[in-house]
Coordinates of C-alpha atoms in Angstrom, one line a residue:
X1 CA 65.6 34.1 97.5
X2 CA 64.8 34.7 93.9
X3 CA 67.4 32.2 92.7
X4 CA 66.4 28.5 93.0
X5 CA 66.7 25.2 91.1
X6 CA 63.2 25.8 89.8
X7 CA 63.8 29.4 88.8
X8 CA 67.3 30.1 87.5
X9 CA 67.8 33.8 86.7
X10 CA 70.6 35.0 84.6
X11 CA 73.0 37.5 86.3
X12 CA 71.7 40.3 84.0
X13 CA 68.4 40.2 85.9
X14 CA 69.3 38.5 89.1
X15 CA 70.7 41.5 91.0
X16 CA 67.6 43.6 90.1
X17 CA 65.5 41.3 92.4
X18 CA 64.2 43.0 95.6
X19 CA 66.3 40.8 97.9
X20 CA 69.5 41.8 96.2
X21 CA 68.6 45.4 96.0
X22 CA 67.9 45.4 99.8
X23 CA 71.3 43.7 100.4
X24 CA 73.2 46.2 98.3
X25 CA 71.4 49.1 100.1
X26 CA 72.5 47.7 103.5
X27 CA 76.0 47.2 102.3
X28 CA 76.2 50.9 101.4
X29 CA 75.3 51.8 105.0
X30 CA 78.4 50.1 106.3
X31 CA 80.7 51.9 103.8
X32 CA 81.4 55.6 103.6
X33 CA 77.7 56.3 103.4
X34 CA 78.0 59.7 101.8
X35 CA 74.7 61.3 100.7
X36 CA 73.6 60.8 97.1
X37 CA 73.8 64.6 96.7
X38 CA 77.5 64.7 97.9
X39 CA 78.5 61.8 95.6
X40 CA 76.8 63.5 92.7
X41 CA 78.5 66.8 93.3
X42 CA 81.9 65.1 93.4
X43 CA 81.2 63.2 90.3
X44 CA 80.3 66.4 88.5
X45 CA 83.5 68.1 89.7
X46 CA 85.6 65.3 88.2
X47 CA 84.2 66.4 84.8
X48 CA 85.6 69.9 85.0
X49 CA 88.7 71.6 83.7
X50 CA 89.7 72.3 87.3
X51 CA 89.8 68.6 88.1
X52 CA 91.6 67.8 84.9
X53 CA 94.4 70.1 85.8
X54 CA 94.8 68.4 89.2
X55 CA 94.5 65.0 87.5
X56 CA 97.3 65.7 85.1
X57 CA 99.5 67.1 87.8
X58 CA 99.8 63.8 89.6
X59 CA 103.1 62.0 89.2
X60 CA 103.3 59.2 91.7
X61 CA 100.1 57.3 91.1
X62 CA 98.7 55.4 88.1
X63 CA 94.9 54.8 87.8
X64 CA 93.9 52.1 85.4
X65 CA 97.0 52.2 83.2
X66 CA 96.6 51.0 79.6
X67 CA 99.2 48.3 79.8
X68 CA 100.0 44.9 81.3
X69 CA 103.3 43.6 82.9
X70 CA 106.4 42.2 81.2
X71 CA 105.8 38.5 81.8
X72 CA 102.6 38.6 79.9
X73 CA 104.6 39.6 76.8
X74 CA 107.1 36.8 77.5
X75 CA 104.3 34.2 77.7
X76 CA 103.0 35.5 74.4
X77 CA 106.4 34.9 72.8
X78 CA 106.7 31.4 74.2
X79 CA 103.4 30.5 72.6
X80 CA 104.8 31.6 69.3
X81 CA 107.4 28.8 69.1
X82 CA 106.7 25.1 68.2
X83 CA 106.2 22.7 71.1
X84 CA 107.5 25.3 73.5
X85 CA 106.3 25.5 77.1
X86 CA 106.2 28.9 78.9
X87 CA 107.8 28.6 82.3
X88 CA 107.5 31.6 84.6
X89 CA 109.8 31.8 87.5
X90 CA 107.4 33.2 90.1
X91 CA 104.2 32.5 91.9
X92 CA 101.2 30.5 90.7
X93 CA 98.9 33.5 91.1
X94 CA 100.9 35.5 88.5
X95 CA 100.8 32.7 86.0
X96 CA 97.0 32.3 86.5
X97 CA 96.6 35.9 85.4
X98 CA 98.7 35.4 82.2
X99 CA 96.8 32.3 81.2
X100 CA 93.4 33.8 81.9
X101 CA 94.2 37.0 80.2
X102 CA 95.1 35.3 76.9
X103 CA 92.3 32.7 77.2
X104 CA 89.7 35.4 77.7
X105 CA 90.8 37.3 74.7
X106 CA 91.5 34.4 72.2
X107 CA 88.8 32.1 73.7
X108 CA 91.5 29.3 73.6
X109 CA 93.4 27.6 76.4
X110 CA 96.9 29.0 77.0
X111 CA 99.6 26.7 78.3
X112 CA 102.0 28.1 80.9
X113 CA 103.5 26.8 84.1
X114 CA 105.2 28.4 87.1
X115 CA 108.0 27.5 89.6
X116 CA 105.4 28.1 92.3
X117 CA 107.5 30.4 94.4
X118 CA 106.0 31.2 97.9
X119 CA 107.3 32.9 101.1
X120 CA 110.2 30.5 101.7
X121 CA 111.5 31.1 98.1
X122 CA 111.3 34.8 98.7
X123 CA 113.6 34.4 101.7
X124 CA 116.0 31.7 100.6
X125 CA 115.8 32.1 96.8
X126 CA 114.0 30.1 94.1
X127 CA 116.7 27.6 93.1
X128 CA 114.9 24.5 94.4
X129 CA 111.6 25.7 92.8
X130 CA 113.4 26.0 89.4
X131 CA 115.1 22.6 89.8
X132 CA 111.9 20.8 90.6
X133 CA 109.7 22.9 88.3
X134 CA 111.8 22.2 85.2
X135 CA 111.9 18.5 86.0
X136 CA 108.1 18.3 86.3
X137 CA 107.5 20.4 83.3
X138 CA 109.8 18.4 81.1
X139 CA 108.4 15.0 82.2
X140 CA 104.7 15.9 82.3
X141 CA 104.2 18.1 79.3
X142 CA 107.0 16.8 77.0
X143 CA 107.9 20.0 75.2
X144 CA 110.8 20.4 72.7
X145 CA 111.8 23.7 74.4
X146 CA 111.0 25.5 77.7
X147 CA 111.1 29.3 77.6
X148 CA 111.8 30.8 81.1
X149 CA 110.8 34.3 82.2
X150 CA 110.5 36.0 85.6
X151 CA 108.1 37.9 87.8
X152 CA 108.5 40.6 90.5
X153 CA 109.4 38.2 93.2
X154 CA 112.2 36.5 91.4
X155 CA 113.6 39.8 90.3
X156 CA 113.4 41.6 93.7
X157 CA 115.4 38.8 95.4
X158 CA 117.9 38.7 92.5
X159 CA 117.6 35.1 91.3
X160 CA 120.2 34.3 88.6
X161 CA 118.0 32.5 86.0
X162 CA 121.0 31.5 83.8
X163 CA 122.8 29.9 86.8
X164 CA 119.6 28.2 88.0
X165 CA 119.0 26.6 84.6
X166 CA 122.5 25.3 84.4
X167 CA 122.3 23.9 87.9
X168 CA 119.0 22.2 87.0
X169 CA 120.7 20.5 84.1
X170 CA 123.6 19.4 86.4
X171 CA 121.1 17.9 88.8
X172 CA 119.4 16.0 86.0
X173 CA 116.1 17.9 85.9
X174 CA 116.4 18.2 82.2
X175 CA 119.0 16.9 79.7
X176 CA 122.2 19.0 79.2
X177 CA 121.4 19.6 75.5
X178 CA 117.8 20.6 76.1
X179 CA 117.0 24.1 74.9
X180 CA 115.9 26.5 77.7
X181 CA 116.1 30.1 76.5
X182 CA 115.4 32.7 79.2
X183 CA 114.7 36.4 79.8
X184 CA 114.6 38.6 82.8
X185 CA 111.2 40.2 82.7
X186 CA 110.6 42.2 85.9
X187 CA 107.0 43.1 86.2
X188 CA 107.5 46.3 88.1
X189 CA 109.1 48.1 85.1
X190 CA 108.2 48.4 81.5
X191 CA 105.1 46.7 80.1
X192 CA 104.0 43.7 78.1
X193 CA 105.7 45.0 75.0
X194 CA 109.0 45.2 77.0
X195 CA 108.5 41.6 78.0
X196 CA 107.8 40.6 74.4
X197 CA 111.1 42.3 73.4
X198 CA 113.1 40.7 76.1
X199 CA 111.7 37.2 75.6
X200 CA 112.1 37.2 71.8
X201 CA 115.7 38.6 72.2
X202 CA 116.3 35.7 74.7
X203 CA 115.3 33.1 72.2
X204 CA 117.3 34.5 69.3
X205 CA 120.4 35.0 71.6
X206 CA 120.1 31.5 72.8
X207 CA 120.3 29.9 69.4
X208 CA 122.5 32.5 67.6
X209 CA 125.1 33.2 70.3
X210 CA 126.0 29.7 71.6
X211 CA 123.2 28.6 73.9
X212 CA 124.2 30.5 77.0
X213 CA 127.9 30.0 76.2
X214 CA 127.7 26.2 76.2
X215 CA 128.3 25.9 72.4
X216 CA 130.0 27.9 69.7
X217 CA 128.0 30.8 68.3
X218 CA 126.5 30.3 64.8
X219 CA 128.2 31.8 61.8
X220 CA 126.0 33.8 59.5
X221 CA 125.9 32.7 55.8
X222 CA 123.6 35.2 54.1
X223 CA 120.8 34.0 51.8
X224 CA 117.8 35.6 50.1
X225 CA 115.1 34.8 52.7
X226 CA 113.3 37.5 54.7
X227 CA 112.5 37.4 58.4
X228 CA 109.3 38.9 59.8
X229 CA 108.5 40.0 63.4
X230 CA 104.9 41.1 64.1
X231 CA 105.4 42.2 67.7
X232 CA 102.7 41.9 70.5
X233 CA 99.4 41.8 68.6
X234 CA 96.0 40.9 69.8
X235 CA 94.8 40.2 66.2
X236 CA 97.6 37.8 65.5
X237 CA 95.3 35.0 64.3
X238 CA 94.0 37.0 61.5
X239 CA 97.1 39.1 60.9
X240 CA 99.5 36.2 60.5
X241 CA 97.3 34.5 57.9
X242 CA 97.4 37.8 56.0
X243 CA 101.1 38.2 56.3
X244 CA 101.8 34.7 55.1
X245 CA 99.4 35.2 52.2
X246 CA 101.2 38.5 51.2
X247 CA 104.6 36.8 51.2
X248 CA 103.2 33.8 49.2
X249 CA 101.9 36.2 46.6
X250 CA 105.4 37.7 46.2
X251 CA 106.8 34.2 46.1
X252 CA 109.3 35.1 48.9
X253 CA 110.6 32.7 51.5
X254 CA 109.8 34.2 54.9
X255 CA 110.8 33.2 58.4
X256 CA 108.2 34.4 60.8
X257 CA 109.8 34.7 64.2
X258 CA 107.2 34.1 66.9
X259 CA 103.9 33.0 65.4
X260 CA 101.3 32.1 68.1
X261 CA 98.4 32.2 65.7
X262 CA 98.1 28.4 65.5
X263 CA 98.3 28.0 69.3
X264 CA 95.3 30.4 69.6
X265 CA 93.2 29.0 66.8
X266 CA 93.0 25.2 67.2
X267 CA 90.1 23.3 65.8
X268 CA 87.5 21.4 67.7
X269 CA 87.8 17.9 66.2
X270 CA 88.2 15.6 69.1
X271 CA 92.0 16.1 69.5
X272 CA 93.5 18.2 72.3
X273 CA 96.6 20.1 71.1
X274 CA 98.7 21.5 73.9
X275 CA 101.1 22.7 71.2
X276 CA 100.0 23.9 67.8
X277 CA 101.9 25.7 65.1
X278 CA 104.7 28.1 66.0
X279 CA 108.2 28.9 64.7
X280 CA 110.4 25.8 64.8
X281 CA 113.9 25.8 66.2
X282 CA 115.2 25.1 62.7
X283 CA 113.5 28.2 61.5
X284 CA 115.1 30.3 64.3
X285 CA 118.5 29.0 63.3
X286 CA 117.8 29.7 59.6
X287 CA 116.7 33.2 60.4
X288 CA 120.3 34.2 61.2
X289 CA 121.2 33.8 57.6
X290 CA 118.3 35.9 56.2
X291 CA 118.9 39.0 54.0
X292 CA 116.8 41.3 56.2
X293 CA 114.2 41.4 58.9
X294 CA 111.0 43.3 58.7
X295 CA 109.7 44.4 62.1
X296 CA 106.1 45.7 62.3
X297 CA 106.4 47.2 65.8
X298 CA 109.4 49.5 66.2
X299 CA 108.8 50.4 69.8
X300 CA 107.8 46.9 70.8
X301 CA 111.1 45.3 69.5
X302 CA 113.8 47.9 70.1
X303 CA 116.4 45.5 71.7
X304 CA 115.6 42.6 69.3
X305 CA 116.0 44.9 66.3
X306 CA 119.3 46.1 67.5
X307 CA 120.5 42.6 68.2
X308 CA 119.6 41.4 64.7
X309 CA 121.3 44.5 63.1
X310 CA 124.4 43.7 65.1
X311 CA 124.4 40.3 63.4
X312 CA 124.7 41.7 60.0
X313 CA 121.2 42.0 58.7
X314 CA 119.3 45.0 57.5
X315 CA 116.4 45.7 59.8
X316 CA 113.3 47.5 58.4
X317 CA 111.1 48.9 61.2
X318 CA 107.5 49.8 60.6
X319 CA 104.6 50.8 62.9
X320 CA 101.8 48.3 62.5
X321 CA 100.8 49.2 58.9
X322 CA 97.1 49.8 58.8
X323 CA 95.3 51.3 55.8
X324 CA 96.7 52.4 52.4
X325 CA 99.9 54.3 53.0
X326 CA 101.2 51.9 55.8
X327 CA 100.6 48.8 53.6
X328 CA 102.1 50.6 50.6
X329 CA 105.3 51.1 52.5
X330 CA 105.4 47.5 53.7
X331 CA 104.9 46.1 50.2
X332 CA 107.4 48.5 48.7
X333 CA 110.0 47.3 51.3
X334 CA 109.4 43.7 50.3
X335 CA 109.8 44.6 46.7
X336 CA 113.0 46.6 47.3
X337 CA 114.5 43.8 49.4
X338 CA 113.7 41.0 47.0
X339 CA 113.7 42.8 43.7
X340 CA 110.3 41.4 42.9
X341 CA 107.3 43.5 41.6
X342 CA 104.3 44.0 43.8
X343 CA 101.8 41.3 42.7
X344 CA 98.8 42.3 40.6
X345 CA 96.4 40.8 43.2
X346 CA 97.7 43.2 45.9
X347 CA 97.4 46.1 43.5
X348 CA 93.8 45.1 43.0
X349 CA 93.1 44.8 46.7
X350 CA 94.6 48.3 47.2
X351 CA 92.1 49.7 44.6
X352 CA 89.2 47.9 46.4
X353 CA 90.2 49.4 49.7
X354 CA 90.5 52.9 48.2
X355 CA 87.0 52.4 46.6
X356 CA 85.5 51.4 50.0
X357 CA 87.1 54.4 51.7
X358 CA 85.7 56.7 49.0
X359 CA 82.2 55.1 49.4
X360 CA 82.2 55.8 53.1
X361 CA 84.4 58.9 53.6
X362 CA 81.5 61.3 54.0
X363 CA 80.4 59.5 57.3
X364 CA 83.8 59.5 59.0
X365 CA 85.2 62.8 57.6
X366 CA 85.8 65.3 60.4
X367 CA 84.9 62.8 63.2
X368 CA 87.1 63.1 66.3
X369 CA 88.6 60.0 67.9
X370 CA 90.4 59.3 71.2
X371 CA 92.8 56.4 71.0
X372 CA 94.7 54.5 73.6
X373 CA 96.9 51.3 73.5
X374 CA 100.4 50.3 72.5
X375 CA 102.7 52.7 70.8
X376 CA 103.1 51.1 67.3
X377 CA 99.4 50.2 67.1
X378 CA 98.3 53.7 67.8
X379 CA 100.7 55.1 65.1
X380 CA 99.0 52.7 62.6
X381 CA 95.4 53.6 63.6
X382 CA 96.1 57.4 63.8
X383 CA 97.6 57.4 60.3
X384 CA 94.6 55.5 58.9
X385 CA 92.1 57.8 60.6
X386 CA 93.7 60.7 58.9
X387 CA 93.6 58.9 55.5
X388 CA 89.8 58.7 56.1
X389 CA 89.6 62.4 56.9
X390 CA 89.0 61.8 60.6
X391 CA 90.9 63.4 63.4
X392 CA 92.9 61.4 66.1
X393 CA 92.3 64.1 68.7
X394 CA 93.7 62.4 71.7
X395 CA 96.4 59.6 71.3
X396 CA 97.3 58.2 74.7
X397 CA 99.8 55.4 75.5
X398 CA 100.8 54.4 79.0
X399 CA 103.8 52.6 77.7
X400 CA 104.6 55.3 75.1
X401 CA 108.0 57.1 75.3
X402 CA 109.0 60.6 74.4
X403 CA 110.6 59.4 71.1
X404 CA 107.2 57.8 70.3
X405 CA 105.4 61.0 71.2
X406 CA 107.7 62.9 68.9
X407 CA 106.9 60.5 66.0
X408 CA 103.2 60.8 66.6
X409 CA 103.5 64.6 66.5
X410 CA 105.3 64.4 63.3
X411 CA 102.5 62.3 61.9
X412 CA 100.0 65.0 63.1
X413 CA 102.0 67.7 61.4
X414 CA 102.0 65.7 58.1
X415 CA 98.2 66.1 57.6
X416 CA 95.6 68.9 58.0
X417 CA 93.6 66.3 59.9
X418 CA 96.2 66.3 62.6
X419 CA 95.9 69.9 63.4
X420 CA 95.0 70.4 67.0
X421 CA 95.5 66.7 67.8
X422 CA 97.5 65.9 70.9
X423 CA 99.7 63.0 72.0
X424 CA 99.9 61.8 75.7
X425 CA 102.8 59.5 76.6
X426 CA 102.9 57.8 80.0
X427 CA 99.3 58.6 80.8
X428 CA 96.5 56.3 82.0
X429 CA 92.8 55.9 81.4
X430 CA 91.9 58.2 84.3
X431 CA 93.7 61.0 82.4
X432 CA 91.7 60.0 79.3
X433 CA 88.5 60.3 81.3
X434 CA 89.3 63.9 82.1
X435 CA 90.1 64.6 78.4
X436 CA 86.8 63.1 77.2
X437 CA 84.8 65.3 79.5
X438 CA 86.7 68.6 78.9
X439 CA 87.6 68.0 75.2
X440 CA 84.9 65.7 73.9
X441 CA 85.3 63.4 70.9
X442 CA 82.9 61.4 68.8
X443 CA 84.4 57.9 69.4
X444 CA 87.0 56.0 71.4
X445 CA 89.3 53.4 70.0
X446 CA 90.6 51.0 72.7
X447 CA 90.2 47.7 74.5
X448 CA 87.5 46.2 76.7
X449 CA 88.4 48.4 79.7
X450 CA 87.2 51.4 77.7
X451 CA 83.6 50.4 78.2
X452 CA 83.7 52.2 81.6
X453 CA 84.8 55.3 79.8
X454 CA 82.0 54.7 77.3
X455 CA 79.5 54.5 80.2
X456 CA 80.8 57.5 82.0
X457 CA 81.2 59.9 79.1
X458 CA 78.6 58.4 76.7
X459 CA 81.3 58.2 74.0
X460 CA 81.0 55.1 71.8
X461 CA 83.8 52.6 72.0
X462 CA 85.4 50.8 69.0
X463 CA 87.2 47.7 70.3
X464 CA 90.4 47.4 68.4
X465 CA 93.1 47.1 71.1
X466 CA 94.2 44.0 73.2
X467 CA 92.6 42.8 75.4
X468 CA 89.0 42.3 74.1
X469 CA 87.1 40.2 76.6
X470 CA 83.5 41.3 76.1
X471 CA 83.3 40.6 72.3
X472 CA 84.1 37.4 70.6
X473 CA 86.3 36.5 67.6
X474 CA 87.6 39.9 66.6
X475 CA 91.2 38.4 66.7
X476 CA 90.3 36.1 63.9
X477 CA 90.2 38.9 61.4
X478 CA 93.2 40.9 60.1
X479 CA 93.9 44.6 60.7
X480 CA 97.1 44.7 58.7
X481 CA 97.4 45.0 54.9
X482 CA 94.7 46.2 52.5
X483 CA 92.3 43.4 53.7
X484 CA 92.9 44.4 57.3
X485 CA 92.3 48.0 56.4
X486 CA 88.9 47.1 55.0
X487 CA 88.1 45.2 58.3
X488 CA 89.1 48.2 60.4
X489 CA 87.0 50.5 58.1
X490 CA 83.9 48.3 58.6
X491 CA 84.4 48.3 62.4
X492 CA 84.6 52.1 62.4
X493 CA 81.5 52.5 60.3
X494 CA 79.5 49.9 62.2
X495 CA 80.1 51.9 65.5
X496 CA 79.3 55.2 63.7
X497 CA 76.0 53.8 62.3
X498 CA 75.0 52.2 65.6
X499 CA 75.6 55.6 67.3
X500 CA 73.6 57.4 64.6
X501 CA 70.7 55.0 65.0
X502 CA 70.8 55.3 68.8
X503 CA 70.6 59.1 68.6
X504 CA 67.7 59.1 66.1
X505 CA 65.3 56.5 67.6
X506 CA 62.8 58.7 69.5
X507 CA 59.5 58.7 67.6
X508 CA 58.3 62.1 66.3
X509 CA 61.3 63.8 67.9
X510 CA 64.6 62.5 66.5
X511 CA 63.5 59.7 64.2
X512 CA 63.4 62.1 61.2
X513 CA 66.9 60.8 60.6
X514 CA 66.2 57.2 61.5
X515 CA 66.8 56.2 57.9
X516 CA 66.9 52.8 56.1
X517 CA 69.6 54.0 53.8
X518 CA 72.9 55.3 55.2

């Protein structure tokens, strides 16, 4: 074989070796073994309007949906609280997926344990798994709080998580006063943003409403602080730094509810940090008394926003402010709520972003984009694209609802650059593939899984949606605020110039436009 201790070949080249090519050829003989001509004809048919109509007619099958399951969002939330261990009541395989998903995106270890449910728990219930699992988690990992969520198995058999936690305390697995907020997060409905909402609601309800009815509910005493909830965000490391900086410039006390940015940005200095940063329990309690809560993801935090409003606070919901207008609205809300003027530093940064946009608008003006991802994020990106004179031609969200689609359409109607643009709620990436062939665009905005669309349709991909596995460190830079808007602008321009260079490389044929100055 080509691979040996004396000749180690990277995977990029290894499978091009003759032995592997022969092996793959024989493998094909034992599969369907359709002729190359037949395969090619079917592939070409899938690019047609006829196929698109059949594709969009399906209603009982999802092909590569652009979403993850609820417990992933719950694990995200747990990592956003200080010294909190995420405990998923379900199988080990599920939890391995959550840990690996976050670790591959953030390039950091993600702590999470499971109750290790197997076949016997599916038949008899998972109480014993919960009792033993909480005891082991408490003694081995020494958290200050354990946040419990569930998977499909626990939900299908109807395990009562509240009762299980109380029984575990009665049996001495964990102390009676130990904090164990919980949320039911069935993976077979909703998505990761639903799980985020349910889990964050579970934490707030635990502390504000009497710790699962074991203590008296807290009484709100209003103060002048402001709460901030960012929602499920793959750029949280960079974005939370930017949000804290903005509030610091205003001189406003802010309680950030769920901040995993420290957990996914630990230094390499010889010390292992299983827990790093995060919102403290004291901050969660103090958040009840805040004057208002600003929520950056309306459709990611619907239940949590309602719960906070019911406790007497004003709730300001925004949609992932990206670019000028979105950031303007965010800053004006802070100013309105606090009575403080917008800092001169932020006014300067606004002018710098507008200047950068003016410098580059000729390149992005009129370019057509297809976008997919989470609802609030897509609203932010689509609004910014239209500020740049670009057209968000296809906006697709698997976990988007009809109210979200209506809001996107209203956004389209507010600008001439939205004319002819369409929104697609509850659709998947196979739907988007049909759209890219029948109604082509210049660029795609999405996550790593879009690289297969890029390969099939030859449409360049801009990676600005979670998860991003095949590029490193994007999450360290902000996308929110004026500084984030500048970062997004650079990413859009980089992909545009790369595509332009790639299309003008052929000597004496296309290289008349292979310019040094762009």
